[in-house]
Each structure stands twice: as structure tokens, then as C-alpha cells.
mmCIF file with all atom_site columns, C-alpha atoms in Angstrom:
data_model
loop_
_atom_site.group_PDB
_atom_site.id
_atom_site.type_symbol
_atom_site.label_atom_id
_atom_site.label_alt_id
_atom_site.label_comp_id
_atom_site.label_asym_id
_atom_site.label_entity_id
_atom_site.label_seq_id
_atom_site.pdbx_PDB_ins_code
_atom_site.Cartn_x
_atom_site.Cartn_y
_atom_site.Cartn_z
_atom_site.occupancy
_atom_site.B_iso_or_equiv
_atom_site.pdbx_formal_charge
_atom_site.auth_seq_id
_atom_site.auth_comp_id
_atom_site.auth_asym_id
_atom_site.auth_atom_id
_atom_site.pdbx_PDB_model_num
ATOM 1   C CA . UNK A 1 1   ? -158.861 40.487 77.905 1.00 0.00 ? 1   UNK A CA 1
ATOM 2   C CA . UNK A 1 2   ? -161.145 42.711 80.066 1.00 0.00 ? 2   UNK A CA 1
ATOM 3   C CA . UNK A 1 3   ? -163.424 43.167 77.028 1.00 0.00 ? 3   UNK A CA 1
ATOM 4   C CA . UNK A 1 4   ? -163.597 39.402 76.435 1.00 0.00 ? 4   UNK A CA 1
ATOM 5   C CA . UNK A 1 5   ? -164.288 38.729 80.144 1.00 0.00 ? 5   UNK A CA 1
ATOM 6   C CA . UNK A 1 6   ? -167.065 41.403 80.132 1.00 0.00 ? 6   UNK A CA 1
ATOM 7   C CA . UNK A 1 7   ? -168.637 39.876 77.027 1.00 0.00 ? 7   UNK A CA 1
ATOM 8   C CA . UNK A 1 8   ? -168.443 36.370 78.444 1.00 0.00 ? 8   UNK A CA 1
ATOM 9   C CA . UNK A 1 9   ? -169.953 37.632 81.762 1.00 0.00 ? 9   UNK A CA 1
ATOM 10  C CA . UNK A 1 10  ? -172.847 39.273 79.965 1.00 0.00 ? 10  UNK A CA 1
ATOM 11  C CA . UNK A 1 11  ? -173.677 36.196 77.985 1.00 0.00 ? 11  UNK A CA 1
ATOM 12  C CA . UNK A 1 12  ? -173.287 33.931 81.093 1.00 0.00 ? 12  UNK A CA 1
ATOM 13  C CA . UNK A 1 13  ? -175.679 36.329 82.989 1.00 0.00 ? 13  UNK A CA 1
ATOM 14  C CA . UNK A 1 14  ? -178.173 36.188 80.191 1.00 0.00 ? 14  UNK A CA 1
ATOM 15  C CA . UNK A 1 15  ? -178.010 32.327 80.063 1.00 0.00 ? 15  UNK A CA 1
ATOM 16  C CA . UNK A 1 16  ? -178.468 32.058 83.896 1.00 0.00 ? 16  UNK A CA 1
ATOM 17  C CA . UNK A 1 17  ? -181.432 34.497 83.866 1.00 0.00 ? 17  UNK A CA 1
ATOM 18  C CA . UNK A 1 18  ? -183.030 32.673 80.914 1.00 0.00 ? 18  UNK A CA 1
ATOM 19  C CA . UNK A 1 19  ? -182.392 29.299 82.516 1.00 0.00 ? 19  UNK A CA 1
ATOM 20  C CA . UNK A 1 20  ? -183.889 30.509 85.844 1.00 0.00 ? 20  UNK A CA 1
ATOM 21  C CA . UNK A 1 21  ? -187.146 31.435 84.103 1.00 0.00 ? 21  UNK A CA 1
ATOM 22  C CA . UNK A 1 22  ? -187.193 28.218 82.082 1.00 0.00 ? 22  UNK A CA 1
ATOM 23  C CA . UNK A 1 23  ? -186.441 26.180 85.166 1.00 0.00 ? 23  UNK A CA 1
ATOM 24  C CA . UNK A 1 24  ? -189.634 27.504 86.753 1.00 0.00 ? 24  UNK A CA 1
ATOM 25  C CA . UNK A 1 25  ? -191.579 26.376 83.704 1.00 0.00 ? 25  UNK A CA 1
ATOM 26  C CA . UNK A 1 26  ? -189.649 23.280 82.527 1.00 0.00 ? 26  UNK A CA 1
ATOM 27  C CA . UNK A 1 27  ? -187.271 22.037 85.285 1.00 0.00 ? 27  UNK A CA 1
ATOM 28  C CA . UNK A 1 28  ? -185.758 19.088 83.431 1.00 0.00 ? 28  UNK A CA 1
ATOM 29  C CA . UNK A 1 29  ? -185.255 20.821 79.981 1.00 0.00 ? 29  UNK A CA 1
ATOM 30  C CA . UNK A 1 30  ? -183.773 24.039 81.347 1.00 0.00 ? 30  UNK A CA 1
ATOM 31  C CA . UNK A 1 31  ? -180.497 22.449 82.584 1.00 0.00 ? 31  UNK A CA 1
ATOM 32  C CA . UNK A 1 32  ? -180.009 20.873 79.124 1.00 0.00 ? 32  UNK A CA 1
ATOM 33  C CA . UNK A 1 33  ? -180.773 24.209 77.445 1.00 0.00 ? 33  UNK A CA 1
ATOM 34  C CA . UNK A 1 34  ? -178.236 25.957 79.590 1.00 0.00 ? 34  UNK A CA 1
ATOM 35  C CA . UNK A 1 35  ? -175.502 23.443 78.913 1.00 0.00 ? 35  UNK A CA 1
ATOM 36  C CA . UNK A 1 36  ? -176.230 23.305 75.156 1.00 0.00 ? 36  UNK A CA 1
ATOM 37  C CA . UNK A 1 37  ? -176.285 27.120 74.921 1.00 0.00 ? 37  UNK A CA 1
ATOM 38  C CA . UNK A 1 38  ? -172.977 27.445 76.622 1.00 0.00 ? 38  UNK A CA 1
ATOM 39  C CA . UNK A 1 39  ? -171.484 24.716 74.509 1.00 0.00 ? 39  UNK A CA 1
ATOM 40  C CA . UNK A 1 40  ? -172.708 26.424 71.356 1.00 0.00 ? 40  UNK A CA 1
ATOM 41  C CA . UNK A 1 41  ? -171.649 29.928 72.250 1.00 0.00 ? 41  UNK A CA 1
ATOM 42  C CA . UNK A 1 42  ? -168.263 29.248 73.888 1.00 0.00 ? 42  UNK A CA 1
ATOM 43  C CA . UNK A 1 43  ? -166.437 27.988 70.817 1.00 0.00 ? 43  UNK A CA 1
ATOM 44  C CA . UNK A 1 44  ? -167.481 31.154 69.007 1.00 0.00 ? 44  UNK A CA 1
ATOM 45  C CA . UNK A 1 45  ? -166.147 33.502 71.691 1.00 0.00 ? 45  UNK A CA 1
ATOM 46  C CA . UNK A 1 46  ? -163.085 31.599 72.732 1.00 0.00 ? 46  UNK A CA 1
ATOM 47  C CA . UNK A 1 47  ? -160.295 30.116 70.448 1.00 0.00 ? 47  UNK A CA 1
ATOM 48  C CA . UNK A 1 48  ? -160.929 26.335 69.994 1.00 0.00 ? 48  UNK A CA 1
ATOM 49  C CA . UNK A 1 49  ? -158.097 25.741 67.534 1.00 0.00 ? 49  UNK A CA 1
ATOM 50  C CA . UNK A 1 50  ? -154.992 24.063 68.949 1.00 0.00 ? 50  UNK A CA 1
ATOM 51  C CA . UNK A 1 51  ? -152.140 26.217 70.092 1.00 0.00 ? 51  UNK A CA 1
ATOM 52  C CA . UNK A 1 52  ? -149.267 25.980 67.672 1.00 0.00 ? 52  UNK A CA 1
ATOM 53  C CA . UNK A 1 53  ? -146.485 26.701 70.248 1.00 0.00 ? 53  UNK A CA 1
ATOM 54  C CA . UNK A 1 54  ? -146.195 23.017 71.427 1.00 0.00 ? 54  UNK A CA 1
ATOM 55  C CA . UNK A 1 55  ? -146.754 19.465 70.346 1.00 0.00 ? 55  UNK A CA 1
ATOM 56  C CA . UNK A 1 56  ? -149.795 18.945 72.543 1.00 0.00 ? 56  UNK A CA 1
ATOM 57  C CA . UNK A 1 57  ? -151.711 21.960 71.113 1.00 0.00 ? 57  UNK A CA 1
ATOM 58  C CA . UNK A 1 58  ? -152.311 23.335 74.607 1.00 0.00 ? 58  UNK A CA 1
ATOM 59  C CA . UNK A 1 59  ? -152.118 26.737 76.278 1.00 0.00 ? 59  UNK A CA 1
ATOM 60  C CA . UNK A 1 60  ? -148.360 27.655 76.896 1.00 0.00 ? 60  UNK A CA 1
ATOM 61  C CA . UNK A 1 61  ? -148.991 27.960 80.651 1.00 0.00 ? 61  UNK A CA 1
ATOM 62  C CA . UNK A 1 62  ? -150.433 24.423 80.752 1.00 0.00 ? 62  UNK A CA 1
ATOM 63  C CA . UNK A 1 63  ? -147.483 23.079 78.658 1.00 0.00 ? 63  UNK A CA 1
ATOM 64  C CA . UNK A 1 64  ? -145.000 24.706 81.018 1.00 0.00 ? 64  UNK A CA 1
ATOM 65  C CA . UNK A 1 65  ? -146.779 23.224 84.216 1.00 0.00 ? 65  UNK A CA 1
ATOM 66  C CA . UNK A 1 66  ? -147.062 19.806 82.654 1.00 0.00 ? 66  UNK A CA 1
ATOM 67  C CA . UNK A 1 67  ? -143.363 19.729 81.692 1.00 0.00 ? 67  UNK A CA 1
ATOM 68  C CA . UNK A 1 68  ? -142.461 20.775 85.311 1.00 0.00 ? 68  UNK A CA 1
ATOM 69  C CA . UNK A 1 69  ? -144.690 17.906 86.548 1.00 0.00 ? 69  UNK A CA 1
ATOM 70  C CA . UNK A 1 70  ? -143.146 15.478 84.163 1.00 0.00 ? 70  UNK A CA 1
ATOM 71  C CA . UNK A 1 71  ? -139.616 16.419 85.176 1.00 0.00 ? 71  UNK A CA 1
ATOM 72  C CA . UNK A 1 72  ? -140.421 16.313 88.903 1.00 0.00 ? 72  UNK A CA 1
ATOM 73  C CA . UNK A 1 73  ? -141.942 12.961 88.711 1.00 0.00 ? 73  UNK A CA 1
ATOM 74  C CA . UNK A 1 74  ? -139.023 11.642 86.482 1.00 0.00 ? 74  UNK A CA 1
ATOM 75  C CA . UNK A 1 75  ? -136.701 12.548 89.381 1.00 0.00 ? 75  UNK A CA 1
ATOM 76  C CA . UNK A 1 76  ? -138.750 10.248 91.500 1.00 0.00 ? 76  UNK A CA 1
ATOM 77  C CA . UNK A 1 77  ? -138.626 7.398  89.019 1.00 0.00 ? 77  UNK A CA 1
ATOM 78  C CA . UNK A 1 78  ? -142.181 7.949  87.690 1.00 0.00 ? 78  UNK A CA 1
ATOM 79  C CA . UNK A 1 79  ? -142.301 8.391  83.978 1.00 0.00 ? 79  UNK A CA 1
ATOM 80  C CA . UNK A 1 80  ? -145.422 10.043 82.523 1.00 0.00 ? 80  UNK A CA 1
ATOM 81  C CA . UNK A 1 81  ? -146.352 11.021 78.912 1.00 0.00 ? 81  UNK A CA 1
ATOM 82  C CA . UNK A 1 82  ? -149.028 13.316 77.693 1.00 0.00 ? 82  UNK A CA 1
ATOM 83  C CA . UNK A 1 83  ? -151.376 11.158 75.577 1.00 0.00 ? 83  UNK A CA 1
ATOM 84  C CA . UNK A 1 84  ? -153.900 13.825 74.781 1.00 0.00 ? 84  UNK A CA 1
ATOM 85  C CA . UNK A 1 85  ? -153.928 17.650 74.838 1.00 0.00 ? 85  UNK A CA 1
ATOM 86  C CA . UNK A 1 86  ? -156.236 19.635 72.496 1.00 0.00 ? 86  UNK A CA 1
ATOM 87  C CA . UNK A 1 87  ? -159.286 17.790 71.360 1.00 0.00 ? 87  UNK A CA 1
ATOM 88  C CA . UNK A 1 88  ? -161.524 19.077 68.560 1.00 0.00 ? 88  UNK A CA 1
ATOM 89  C CA . UNK A 1 89  ? -165.282 19.282 68.867 1.00 0.00 ? 89  UNK A CA 1
ATOM 90  C CA . UNK A 1 90  ? -165.795 16.335 66.647 1.00 0.00 ? 90  UNK A CA 1
ATOM 91  C CA . UNK A 1 91  ? -163.624 14.019 68.729 1.00 0.00 ? 91  UNK A CA 1
ATOM 92  C CA . UNK A 1 92  ? -165.325 15.391 71.912 1.00 0.00 ? 92  UNK A CA 1
ATOM 93  C CA . UNK A 1 93  ? -168.785 14.377 70.349 1.00 0.00 ? 93  UNK A CA 1
ATOM 94  C CA . UNK A 1 94  ? -167.420 10.949 69.641 1.00 0.00 ? 94  UNK A CA 1
ATOM 95  C CA . UNK A 1 95  ? -166.108 10.509 73.199 1.00 0.00 ? 95  UNK A CA 1
ATOM 96  C CA . UNK A 1 96  ? -169.326 11.985 74.756 1.00 0.00 ? 96  UNK A CA 1
ATOM 97  C CA . UNK A 1 97  ? -171.435 9.405  72.777 1.00 0.00 ? 97  UNK A CA 1
ATOM 98  C CA . UNK A 1 98  ? -169.307 6.526  74.072 1.00 0.00 ? 98  UNK A CA 1
ATOM 99  C CA . UNK A 1 99  ? -171.334 4.650  76.568 1.00 0.00 ? 99  UNK A CA 1
ATOM 100 C CA . UNK A 1 100 ? -174.477 6.637  75.741 1.00 0.00 ? 100 UNK A CA 1
ATOM 101 C CA . UNK A 1 101 ? -175.369 5.908  72.101 1.00 0.00 ? 101 UNK A CA 1
ATOM 102 C CA . UNK A 1 102 ? -172.193 3.895  71.012 1.00 0.00 ? 102 UNK A CA 1
ATOM 103 C CA . UNK A 1 103 ? -170.450 0.908  72.655 1.00 0.00 ? 103 UNK A CA 1
ATOM 104 C CA . UNK A 1 104 ? -168.020 1.254  75.521 1.00 0.00 ? 104 UNK A CA 1
ATOM 105 C CA . UNK A 1 105 ? -167.986 2.899  78.914 1.00 0.00 ? 105 UNK A CA 1
ATOM 106 C CA . UNK A 1 106 ? -168.706 6.562  79.667 1.00 0.00 ? 106 UNK A CA 1
ATOM 107 C CA . UNK A 1 107 ? -165.398 8.400  79.577 1.00 0.00 ? 107 UNK A CA 1
ATOM 108 C CA . UNK A 1 108 ? -166.534 12.037 79.713 1.00 0.00 ? 108 UNK A CA 1
ATOM 109 C CA . UNK A 1 109 ? -169.482 14.134 80.982 1.00 0.00 ? 109 UNK A CA 1
ATOM 110 C CA . UNK A 1 110 ? -168.498 17.098 78.811 1.00 0.00 ? 110 UNK A CA 1
ATOM 111 C CA . UNK A 1 111 ? -170.567 17.739 75.781 1.00 0.00 ? 111 UNK A CA 1
ATOM 112 C CA . UNK A 1 112 ? -168.658 19.296 72.794 1.00 0.00 ? 112 UNK A CA 1
ATOM 113 C CA . UNK A 1 113 ? -167.633 22.793 73.647 1.00 0.00 ? 113 UNK A CA 1
ATOM 114 C CA . UNK A 1 114 ? -167.642 22.221 77.454 1.00 0.00 ? 114 UNK A CA 1
ATOM 115 C CA . UNK A 1 115 ? -164.474 20.258 77.769 1.00 0.00 ? 115 UNK A CA 1
ATOM 116 C CA . UNK A 1 116 ? -161.273 22.073 78.690 1.00 0.00 ? 116 UNK A CA 1
ATOM 117 C CA . UNK A 1 117 ? -159.597 19.858 76.067 1.00 0.00 ? 117 UNK A CA 1
ATOM 118 C CA . UNK A 1 118 ? -161.586 21.678 73.356 1.00 0.00 ? 118 UNK A CA 1
ATOM 119 C CA . UNK A 1 119 ? -159.560 24.928 74.126 1.00 0.00 ? 119 UNK A CA 1
ATOM 120 C CA . UNK A 1 120 ? -156.154 23.481 74.901 1.00 0.00 ? 120 UNK A CA 1
ATOM 121 C CA . UNK A 1 121 ? -156.594 23.952 78.642 1.00 0.00 ? 121 UNK A CA 1
ATOM 122 C CA . UNK A 1 122 ? -156.396 20.246 79.601 1.00 0.00 ? 122 UNK A CA 1
ATOM 123 C CA . UNK A 1 123 ? -154.171 17.243 79.074 1.00 0.00 ? 123 UNK A CA 1
ATOM 124 C CA . UNK A 1 124 ? -154.430 13.520 79.854 1.00 0.00 ? 124 UNK A CA 1
ATOM 125 C CA . UNK A 1 125 ? -151.281 11.719 80.985 1.00 0.00 ? 125 UNK A CA 1
ATOM 126 C CA . UNK A 1 126 ? -150.328 8.070  81.562 1.00 0.00 ? 126 UNK A CA 1
ATOM 127 C CA . UNK A 1 127 ? -147.484 6.371  83.372 1.00 0.00 ? 127 UNK A CA 1
ATOM 128 C CA . UNK A 1 128 ? -145.107 4.510  81.223 1.00 0.00 ? 128 UNK A CA 1
ATOM 129 C CA . UNK A 1 129 ? -143.167 1.490  82.610 1.00 0.00 ? 129 UNK A CA 1
ATOM 130 C CA . UNK A 1 130 ? -140.862 -0.497 80.417 1.00 0.00 ? 130 UNK A CA 1
ATOM 131 C CA . UNK A 1 131 ? -142.010 1.417  77.455 1.00 0.00 ? 131 UNK A CA 1
ATOM 132 C CA . UNK A 1 132 ? -145.712 0.526  77.918 1.00 0.00 ? 132 UNK A CA 1
ATOM 133 C CA . UNK A 1 133 ? -148.672 2.575  79.262 1.00 0.00 ? 133 UNK A CA 1
ATOM 134 C CA . UNK A 1 134 ? -149.775 1.498  82.808 1.00 0.00 ? 134 UNK A CA 1
ATOM 135 C CA . UNK A 1 135 ? -153.354 2.788  83.435 1.00 0.00 ? 135 UNK A CA 1
ATOM 136 C CA . UNK A 1 136 ? -153.737 0.954  86.718 1.00 0.00 ? 136 UNK A CA 1
ATOM 137 C CA . UNK A 1 137 ? -150.670 1.887  88.743 1.00 0.00 ? 137 UNK A CA 1
ATOM 138 C CA . UNK A 1 138 ? -149.835 2.815  92.296 1.00 0.00 ? 138 UNK A CA 1
ATOM 139 C CA . UNK A 1 139 ? -148.492 6.325  91.279 1.00 0.00 ? 139 UNK A CA 1
ATOM 140 C CA . UNK A 1 140 ? -151.778 8.201  90.603 1.00 0.00 ? 140 UNK A CA 1
ATOM 141 C CA . UNK A 1 141 ? -152.005 9.813  93.973 1.00 0.00 ? 141 UNK A CA 1
ATOM 142 C CA . UNK A 1 142 ? -148.402 11.093 93.754 1.00 0.00 ? 142 UNK A CA 1
ATOM 143 C CA . UNK A 1 143 ? -148.960 12.329 90.176 1.00 0.00 ? 143 UNK A CA 1
ATOM 144 C CA . UNK A 1 144 ? -152.097 14.199 91.269 1.00 0.00 ? 144 UNK A CA 1
ATOM 145 C CA . UNK A 1 145 ? -150.199 15.631 94.267 1.00 0.00 ? 145 UNK A CA 1
ATOM 146 C CA . UNK A 1 146 ? -147.479 17.092 92.045 1.00 0.00 ? 146 UNK A CA 1
ATOM 147 C CA . UNK A 1 147 ? -149.871 18.382 89.505 1.00 0.00 ? 147 UNK A CA 1
ATOM 148 C CA . UNK A 1 148 ? -151.919 20.192 92.172 1.00 0.00 ? 148 UNK A CA 1
ATOM 149 C CA . UNK A 1 149 ? -148.738 21.541 93.780 1.00 0.00 ? 149 UNK A CA 1
ATOM 150 C CA . UNK A 1 150 ? -148.169 23.279 90.427 1.00 0.00 ? 150 UNK A CA 1
ATOM 151 C CA . UNK A 1 151 ? -151.615 24.828 90.471 1.00 0.00 ? 151 UNK A CA 1
ATOM 152 C CA . UNK A 1 152 ? -153.355 22.455 88.155 1.00 0.00 ? 152 UNK A CA 1
ATOM 153 C CA . UNK A 1 153 ? -156.799 20.821 88.769 1.00 0.00 ? 153 UNK A CA 1
ATOM 154 C CA . UNK A 1 154 ? -156.719 17.135 88.961 1.00 0.00 ? 154 UNK A CA 1
ATOM 155 C CA . UNK A 1 155 ? -159.549 14.932 87.606 1.00 0.00 ? 155 UNK A CA 1
ATOM 156 C CA . UNK A 1 156 ? -158.734 12.394 90.294 1.00 0.00 ? 156 UNK A CA 1
ATOM 157 C CA . UNK A 1 157 ? -160.437 14.696 92.754 1.00 0.00 ? 157 UNK A CA 1
ATOM 158 C CA . UNK A 1 158 ? -163.701 14.740 90.923 1.00 0.00 ? 158 UNK A CA 1
ATOM 159 C CA . UNK A 1 159 ? -166.689 13.073 92.579 1.00 0.00 ? 159 UNK A CA 1
ATOM 160 C CA . UNK A 1 160 ? -168.971 12.197 89.611 1.00 0.00 ? 160 UNK A CA 1
ATOM 161 C CA . UNK A 1 161 ? -166.569 10.846 86.998 1.00 0.00 ? 161 UNK A CA 1
ATOM 162 C CA . UNK A 1 162 ? -163.106 10.360 88.509 1.00 0.00 ? 162 UNK A CA 1
ATOM 163 C CA . UNK A 1 163 ? -160.524 11.056 85.780 1.00 0.00 ? 163 UNK A CA 1
ATOM 164 C CA . UNK A 1 164 ? -156.993 10.395 87.209 1.00 0.00 ? 164 UNK A CA 1
ATOM 165 C CA . UNK A 1 165 ? -155.081 11.006 83.961 1.00 0.00 ? 165 UNK A CA 1
ATOM 166 C CA . UNK A 1 166 ? -156.682 14.424 83.527 1.00 0.00 ? 166 UNK A CA 1
ATOM 167 C CA . UNK A 1 167 ? -155.028 17.773 84.492 1.00 0.00 ? 167 UNK A CA 1
ATOM 168 C CA . UNK A 1 168 ? -156.313 21.211 83.619 1.00 0.00 ? 168 UNK A CA 1
ATOM 169 C CA . UNK A 1 169 ? -155.626 24.846 84.145 1.00 0.00 ? 169 UNK A CA 1
ATOM 170 C CA . UNK A 1 170 ? -157.774 26.805 86.639 1.00 0.00 ? 170 UNK A CA 1
ATOM 171 C CA . UNK A 1 171 ? -160.114 29.383 85.204 1.00 0.00 ? 171 UNK A CA 1
ATOM 172 C CA . UNK A 1 172 ? -158.291 32.220 87.033 1.00 0.00 ? 172 UNK A CA 1
ATOM 173 C CA . UNK A 1 173 ? -154.945 31.188 85.454 1.00 0.00 ? 173 UNK A CA 1
ATOM 174 C CA . UNK A 1 174 ? -156.606 31.124 81.902 1.00 0.00 ? 174 UNK A CA 1
ATOM 175 C CA . UNK A 1 175 ? -158.006 34.631 82.366 1.00 0.00 ? 175 UNK A CA 1
ATOM 176 C CA . UNK A 1 176 ? -154.804 36.105 83.852 1.00 0.00 ? 176 UNK A CA 1
ATOM 177 C CA . UNK A 1 177 ? -152.495 34.370 81.283 1.00 0.00 ? 177 UNK A CA 1
ATOM 178 C CA . UNK A 1 178 ? -153.687 35.910 78.112 1.00 0.00 ? 178 UNK A CA 1
#
């Protein structure tokens, strides 16, 4: 794990330095270059296949935390289901295009390779009432609270694109878990 972290840090440092130089010359293009470079390199360095240990294809630590969240909320009469775990790069590209080059509203700011879903580090959940998904419900704040109490990052706290169904592992947990 230390070797992987050292390699990732070296690549990250190279990209930051390169982007800094490019930013001085081409301010608008350099941010795009950095993001596209990271998105290209990351799937090569980090496993992007689904985890086989559980039905959502997510990291075992995430699965454990989401199950704890589900059971805690169930005790409170709130029933959630995971509707998406691992997402392949092709599906990520389709979602990223939505609202940009294809019909529909924008649902993600993550280009393929930069979504935690691509590595099994994120899930999306929804509340089910009477056997049907309820996207607009009064329970989101409580769901977010429980997820955060278990150490997850909640997309409901994001400023640019609020994503209440989204929960993901923290980077430190990913690095320490493997």
C-alpha cells in the first residue's frame, strides 16, 4: 500500500507542477488538462473493476458501513435501498454527457475516472415507501446524519451539485483499508 501511495503521490506531484506551468501560459485549458490527466491515469493505477465480495460491487468497508446505516435507519422506520454502487467508465461517460451533450439534467460533475463510483468507493441510496422509491422525502437530512456518523461523506453537503442519495468513503479510509 505504501508503494502504491508513493507512486500516486509522485504522479499527482508531476501533474500539479505541469498544471501550474500550463496555468501560467493557458489558464483555461490547464484545469481541463489536469482533470483529464488524472482521469486517464487513475484507472490504470487503481482497481476499477467491481469488488466481487458483495452485490453492489463496492469496497468491503463501504458495504459494511452502508449496511450499518440501512439497519440503523430501518429501526427508525426509514427504509433505504442501494440503487447504485460500482459504475463502469462507459456508464460514467453516459451520465457525464447528460445535460451537456445529451438530453436531461446534469446529474454528475465527475468525468469518467474521477467518480468514486468507478472504483466501488461510493453508493447511491433511495428511500422506499410502500415498495416504491421516494426521491423527494423528508428523511434525507436524517439519512445524511446517520451516514456521516458512520464516517461516510454525504453528497447532500456538497455546494456545487447537491447529491443527497450519494455516500462515499473518505480517502483516508480507502488508503488505510487495503
